[in-house]
Amino acid sequence: MDLTALVIFLAIGAVAGWLAGILMKGGGFGLLGNIVIGIIGAVVGGFVFGLLGISTVGLVGSIITATAGAVILLFVVGLIKRL
């Protein structure tokens, strides 16, 4: 992975985490929190989309996948925190 790919990877994570934060609780989690949530969300989203047979391509597809996964992640974390 070269420097450009790393920067794009982190930017997608930051955008996805920020979007998920807005959708789920009304705000972001700070830059580092957004990146972490977005990266974990990308893994979750890729897994869920794979199970459903959905595939995305390109930058926008990556952001959609990561955001959907991050929303799922935040939803599950919210359910666990309520217990």
CSV table of C-alpha atoms in Angstrom, one decimal:
chain,number,residue,atom,x,y,z
A,1,MET,CA,0.0,0.0,0.0
A,2,ASP,CA,1.5,3.3,-1.0
A,3,LEU,CA,1.0,6.7,0.6
A,4,THR,CA,-1.8,7.7,-1.7
A,5,ALA,CA,-3.8,4.6,-1.1
A,6,LEU,CA,-3.3,5.0,2.7
A,7,VAL,CA,-4.6,8.6,2.5
A,8,ILE,CA,-7.6,7.5,0.5
A,9,PHE,CA,-8.3,4.7,2.9
A,10,LEU,CA,-8.2,7.0,5.9
A,11,ALA,CA,-10.3,9.6,4.1
A,12,ILE,CA,-13.0,7.1,3.3
A,13,GLY,CA,-13.0,5.9,6.9
A,14,ALA,CA,-13.3,9.5,8.2
A,15,VAL,CA,-16.2,10.4,5.8
A,16,ALA,CA,-18.0,7.1,6.5
A,17,GLY,CA,-17.6,7.5,10.3
A,18,TRP,CA,-18.8,11.1,10.1
A,19,LEU,CA,-21.8,10.2,8.0
A,20,ALA,CA,-22.7,7.3,10.4
A,21,GLY,CA,-22.3,9.6,13.4
A,22,ILE,CA,-24.7,12.1,11.8
A,23,LEU,CA,-27.2,9.4,10.9
A,24,MET,CA,-27.1,7.6,14.3
A,25,LYS,CA,-26.6,10.2,17.0
A,26,GLY,CA,-26.6,13.6,15.4
A,27,GLY,CA,-22.9,14.4,15.3
A,28,GLY,CA,-19.4,13.0,14.6
A,29,PHE,CA,-16.9,11.4,16.9
A,30,GLY,CA,-13.9,13.6,16.2
A,31,LEU,CA,-11.4,12.8,13.4
A,32,LEU,CA,-9.7,9.8,14.9
A,33,GLY,CA,-13.0,8.3,16.2
A,34,ASN,CA,-14.6,8.8,12.7
A,35,ILE,CA,-11.7,7.1,11.0
A,36,VAL,CA,-11.8,4.1,13.4
A,37,ILE,CA,-15.6,3.8,13.1
A,38,GLY,CA,-15.4,4.1,9.4
A,39,ILE,CA,-12.7,1.5,9.0
A,40,ILE,CA,-14.4,-1.0,11.2
A,41,GLY,CA,-17.7,-0.1,9.4
A,42,ALA,CA,-16.0,-0.9,6.0
A,43,VAL,CA,-15.2,-4.4,7.2
A,44,VAL,CA,-18.8,-4.9,8.6
A,45,GLY,CA,-20.4,-3.4,5.5
A,46,GLY,CA,-18.3,-5.5,3.2
A,47,PHE,CA,-19.3,-8.6,5.1
A,48,VAL,CA,-23.0,-7.8,5.2
A,49,PHE,CA,-23.1,-6.6,1.5
A,50,GLY,CA,-21.3,-9.9,0.6
A,51,LEU,CA,-23.9,-11.9,2.4
A,52,LEU,CA,-26.7,-10.1,0.6
A,53,GLY,CA,-25.0,-10.4,-2.8
A,54,ILE,CA,-24.6,-6.6,-3.2
A,55,SER,CA,-21.4,-5.3,-4.8
A,56,THR,CA,-20.3,-1.7,-5.1
A,57,VAL,CA,-17.5,-0.1,-7.2
A,58,GLY,CA,-15.5,3.1,-7.0
A,59,LEU,CA,-15.0,5.7,-4.4
A,60,VAL,CA,-18.7,6.4,-3.9
A,61,GLY,CA,-19.4,2.7,-3.5
A,62,SER,CA,-16.7,2.3,-0.9
A,63,ILE,CA,-18.1,5.2,1.1
A,64,ILE,CA,-21.6,3.8,0.9
A,65,THR,CA,-20.4,0.3,2.0
A,66,ALA,CA,-18.3,1.8,4.8
A,67,THR,CA,-21.2,4.1,6.0
A,68,ALA,CA,-23.7,1.3,6.0
A,69,GLY,CA,-21.4,-0.9,8.0
A,70,ALA,CA,-20.6,1.9,10.4
A,71,VAL,CA,-24.4,2.5,10.9
A,72,ILE,CA,-24.9,-1.2,11.6
A,73,LEU,CA,-21.9,-1.1,14.0
A,74,LEU,CA,-23.2,2.0,15.9
A,75,PHE,CA,-26.7,0.4,16.1
A,76,VAL,CA,-25.4,-2.8,17.6
A,77,VAL,CA,-23.1,-0.9,20.0
A,78,GLY,CA,-26.2,1.1,21.1
A,79,LEU,CA,-28.2,-2.0,21.7
A,80,ILE,CA,-25.4,-3.5,23.8
A,81,LYS,CA,-25.0,-0.3,25.8
A,82,ARG,CA,-28.7,-0.4,26.7
A,83,LEU,CA,-28.3,-3.8,28.3
